[in-house]
GROMACS .gro file of C-alpha atoms in nm:
model
  170
    1MET     CA    1   6.123  -3.950  -6.450
    2SER     CA    2   5.967  -3.583  -6.588
    3SER     CA    3   5.967  -3.505  -6.977
    4VAL     CA    4   5.911  -3.139  -6.873
    5PRO     CA    5   6.281  -2.970  -6.914
    6LEU     CA    6   6.450  -2.839  -6.617
    7TRP     CA    7   6.329  -2.491  -6.578
    8PHE     CA    8   6.680  -2.373  -6.479
    9GLY     CA    9   6.800  -2.537  -6.841
   10ARG     CA   10   6.554  -2.307  -7.012
   11LYS     CA   11   6.705  -1.975  -7.247
   12PHE     CA   12   6.483  -1.701  -7.308
   13GLU     CA   13   6.471  -1.454  -7.613
   14PHE     CA   14   6.290  -1.193  -7.554
   15SER     CA   15   6.210  -1.033  -7.862
   16PHE     CA   16   5.847  -0.980  -7.938
   17PRO     CA   17   5.708  -0.641  -7.924
   18VAL     CA   18   5.583  -0.496  -7.576
   19GLU     CA   19   5.237  -0.472  -7.673
   20GLN     CA   20   5.194  -0.827  -7.592
   21TYR     CA   21   5.157  -0.726  -7.250
   22PRO     CA   22   4.749  -0.798  -7.262
   23ASN     CA   23   4.801  -1.050  -7.364
   24LEU     CA   24   5.025  -1.156  -7.095
   25VAL     CA   25   4.817  -1.022  -6.841
   26VAL     CA   26   4.545  -1.246  -6.898
   27ARG     CA   27   4.737  -1.551  -6.890
   28LEU     CA   28   4.892  -1.443  -6.552
   29ARG     CA   29   4.510  -1.416  -6.436
   30GLY     CA   30   4.410  -1.732  -6.562
   31THR     CA   31   4.668  -1.974  -6.407
   32PRO     CA   32   4.455  -1.998  -6.062
   33VAL     CA   33   4.162  -2.151  -6.277
   34ARG     CA   34   4.354  -2.346  -6.451
   35LEU     CA   35   4.585  -2.489  -6.155
   36GLU     CA   36   4.208  -2.529  -5.969
   37GLU     CA   37   4.062  -2.723  -6.276
   38MET     CA   38   4.354  -2.950  -6.322
   39LEU     CA   39   4.353  -3.059  -5.924
   40ARG     CA   40   4.007  -3.055  -5.904
   41GLY     CA   41   3.893  -3.411  -5.775
   42VAL     CA   42   4.233  -3.549  -5.745
   43HIS     CA   43   4.280  -3.753  -5.431
   44ARG     CA   44   4.518  -3.624  -5.112
   45GLU     CA   45   4.740  -3.917  -5.162
   46VAL     CA   46   4.817  -3.860  -5.541
   47LEU     CA   47   4.852  -3.451  -5.465
   48VAL     CA   48   5.087  -3.521  -5.167
   49ARG     CA   49   5.279  -3.840  -5.289
   50LYS     CA   50   5.665  -3.748  -5.381
   51PRO     CA   51   5.804  -3.929  -5.667
   52ALA     CA   52   6.169  -3.925  -5.480
   53ALA     CA   53   6.285  -3.828  -5.160
   54ASP     CA   54   6.405  -3.497  -5.279
   55LYS     CA   55   6.148  -3.441  -5.560
   56TRP     CA   56   5.818  -3.199  -5.467
   57SER     CA   57   5.468  -3.341  -5.455
   58ALA     CA   58   5.220  -3.225  -5.700
   59GLN     CA   59   5.091  -3.039  -5.428
   60GLU     CA   60   5.446  -2.846  -5.316
   61HIS     CA   61   5.462  -2.737  -5.683
   62ALA     CA   62   5.113  -2.586  -5.649
   63GLY     CA   63   5.248  -2.430  -5.356
   64HIS     CA   64   5.585  -2.321  -5.508
   65LEU     CA   65   5.363  -2.108  -5.724
   66LEU     CA   66   5.218  -1.935  -5.431
   67ASP     CA   67   5.560  -1.921  -5.295
   68LEU     CA   68   5.699  -1.731  -5.603
   69GLU     CA   69   5.416  -1.452  -5.605
   70PRO     CA   70   5.618  -1.203  -5.368
   71LEU     CA   71   5.930  -1.186  -5.577
   72TRP     CA   72   5.706  -1.137  -5.907
   73LEU     CA   73   5.529  -0.845  -5.705
   74ALA     CA   74   5.896  -0.713  -5.583
   75ARG     CA   75   6.023  -0.751  -5.976
   76VAL     CA   76   5.693  -0.540  -6.062
   77ALA     CA   77   5.803  -0.272  -5.793
   78ASP     CA   78   6.135  -0.268  -5.925
   79PHE     CA   79   6.042  -0.178  -6.300
   80ALA     CA   80   5.783   0.092  -6.138
   81ALA     CA   81   6.092   0.221  -5.956
   82GLY     CA   82   6.350   0.170  -6.186
   83GLY     CA   83   6.699   0.091  -6.149
   84ALA     CA   84   6.962  -0.131  -6.252
   85GLU     CA   85   6.923  -0.522  -6.136
   86LEU     CA   86   6.593  -0.681  -6.053
   87ASN     CA   87   6.522  -0.867  -5.698
   88ALA     CA   88   6.700  -1.178  -5.725
   89ALA     CA   89   6.560  -1.499  -5.616
   90ASP     CA   90   6.642  -1.757  -5.391
   91LEU     CA   91   6.718  -2.033  -5.612
   92SER     CA   92   6.750  -2.314  -5.331
   93ASN     CA   93   6.409  -2.247  -5.306
   94ARG     CA   94   6.416  -2.239  -4.936
   95LYS     CA   95   6.083  -2.091  -4.895
   96THR     CA   96   5.890  -2.388  -5.040
   97HIS     CA   97   6.113  -2.662  -4.891
   98GLU     CA   98   6.019  -2.539  -4.578
   99ALA     CA   99   5.671  -2.468  -4.613
  100GLY     CA  100   5.482  -2.823  -4.506
  101HIS     CA  101   5.301  -2.723  -4.824
  102ASN     CA  102   5.165  -3.109  -4.809
  103ALA     CA  103   5.040  -3.083  -4.444
  104GLN     CA  104   4.839  -2.752  -4.547
  105ALA     CA  105   4.479  -2.794  -4.720
  106LEU     CA  106   4.494  -2.809  -5.109
  107GLU     CA  107   4.185  -2.540  -5.083
  108ARG     CA  108   4.378  -2.270  -4.825
  109ILE     CA  109   4.703  -2.301  -5.100
  110LEU     CA  110   4.455  -2.260  -5.419
  111ALA     CA  111   4.281  -1.985  -5.258
  112GLU     CA  112   4.611  -1.793  -5.142
  113PHE     CA  113   4.766  -1.829  -5.476
  114ARG     CA  114   4.439  -1.711  -5.649
  115SER     CA  115   4.447  -1.393  -5.416
  116ALA     CA  116   4.831  -1.327  -5.448
  117ARG     CA  117   4.797  -1.299  -5.819
  118LEU     CA  118   4.501  -1.141  -5.838
  119GLY     CA  119   4.684  -0.861  -5.642
  120LEU     CA  120   4.991  -0.857  -5.888
  121VAL     CA  121   4.763  -0.842  -6.185
  122ASN     CA  122   4.580  -0.563  -6.056
  123ARG     CA  123   4.929  -0.354  -5.992
  124VAL     CA  124   5.044  -0.409  -6.345
  125GLN     CA  125   4.740  -0.289  -6.460
  126GLU     CA  126   4.767  -0.012  -6.302
  127PHE     CA  127   5.078   0.098  -6.534
  128GLN     CA  128   5.070   0.323  -6.835
  129PRO     CA  129   5.166   0.129  -7.157
  130ASP     CA  130   5.532   0.296  -7.165
  131VAL     CA  131   5.657   0.119  -6.796
  132PHE     CA  132   5.570  -0.227  -6.994
  133ALA     CA  133   5.937  -0.135  -7.209
  134ARG     CA  134   6.113  -0.031  -6.925
  135SER     CA  135   6.425  -0.301  -6.881
  136MET     CA  136   6.646  -0.377  -6.623
  137LEU     CA  137   6.868  -0.665  -6.552
  138HIS     CA  138   6.757  -1.016  -6.472
  139PRO     CA  139   7.022  -1.154  -6.180
  140ARG     CA  140   7.008  -1.517  -6.292
  141LEU     CA  141   6.961  -1.467  -6.644
  142LYS     CA  142   7.279  -1.179  -6.718
  143GLN     CA  143   7.032  -1.041  -6.992
  144PRO     CA  144   6.804  -0.734  -7.005
  145MET     CA  145   6.439  -0.768  -6.932
  146ARG     CA  146   6.143  -0.552  -6.972
  147LEU     CA  147   5.822  -0.542  -6.762
  148VAL     CA  148   5.652  -0.737  -7.026
  149ASP     CA  149   5.910  -1.008  -7.064
  150HIS     CA  150   5.924  -1.013  -6.685
  151LEU     CA  151   5.529  -1.111  -6.721
  152TYR     CA  152   5.639  -1.364  -6.991
  153PHE     CA  153   5.891  -1.488  -6.803
  154ALA     CA  154   5.678  -1.584  -6.450
  155ALA     CA  155   5.386  -1.710  -6.707
  156GLU     CA  156   5.616  -1.944  -6.809
  157HIS     CA  157   5.721  -2.053  -6.471
  158ASP     CA  158   5.391  -2.118  -6.395
  159ASP     CA  159   5.326  -2.324  -6.728
  160HIS     CA  160   5.654  -2.496  -6.626
  161HIS     CA  161   5.497  -2.643  -6.270
  162LEU     CA  162   5.131  -2.684  -6.458
  163ALA     CA  163   5.356  -2.912  -6.706
  164ILE     CA  164   5.490  -3.111  -6.403
  165ILE     CA  165   5.193  -3.159  -6.207
  166TRP     CA  166   4.995  -3.267  -6.502
  167GLU     CA  167   5.233  -3.537  -6.524
  168MET     CA  168   5.210  -3.623  -6.191
  169ILE     CA  169   4.812  -3.637  -6.159
  170ARG     CA  170   4.799  -3.826  -6.452
   0.00000   0.00000   0.00000
């Protein structure tokens, strides 16, 4: 059993200054490198082993990070366009359950994640500093979220899955 707290049980308090956005962009940019470094040299049997029938393998957790990139980018587009509420996530994670990540080459998952994340980071780097203070309602948390908070939320989601992967492969 994992000692990493459940993601859906997390509460978030977004009280830090909006000026933290460069730090968060750098953190997001670094996730593919940290993931690649963590998985380098891990035997395939370890990568695709499921701790239980209804749980994801380490490789499926890596694939899940890739699967969430379109949502993060869609929410960035929400902030650019303005509005009341952010795009909602598929809370059932159907995309990850149906993707067949264990049947894919890990290198492909990692390369696609790196490419998608670079696209996300490049998009937010286009924004003027005032855009990072724009606020919209997060559909699941039911609380306002600034673009800078969204970046923090995505980075925390990354680290959540990296911690689970780390537990699974050590």
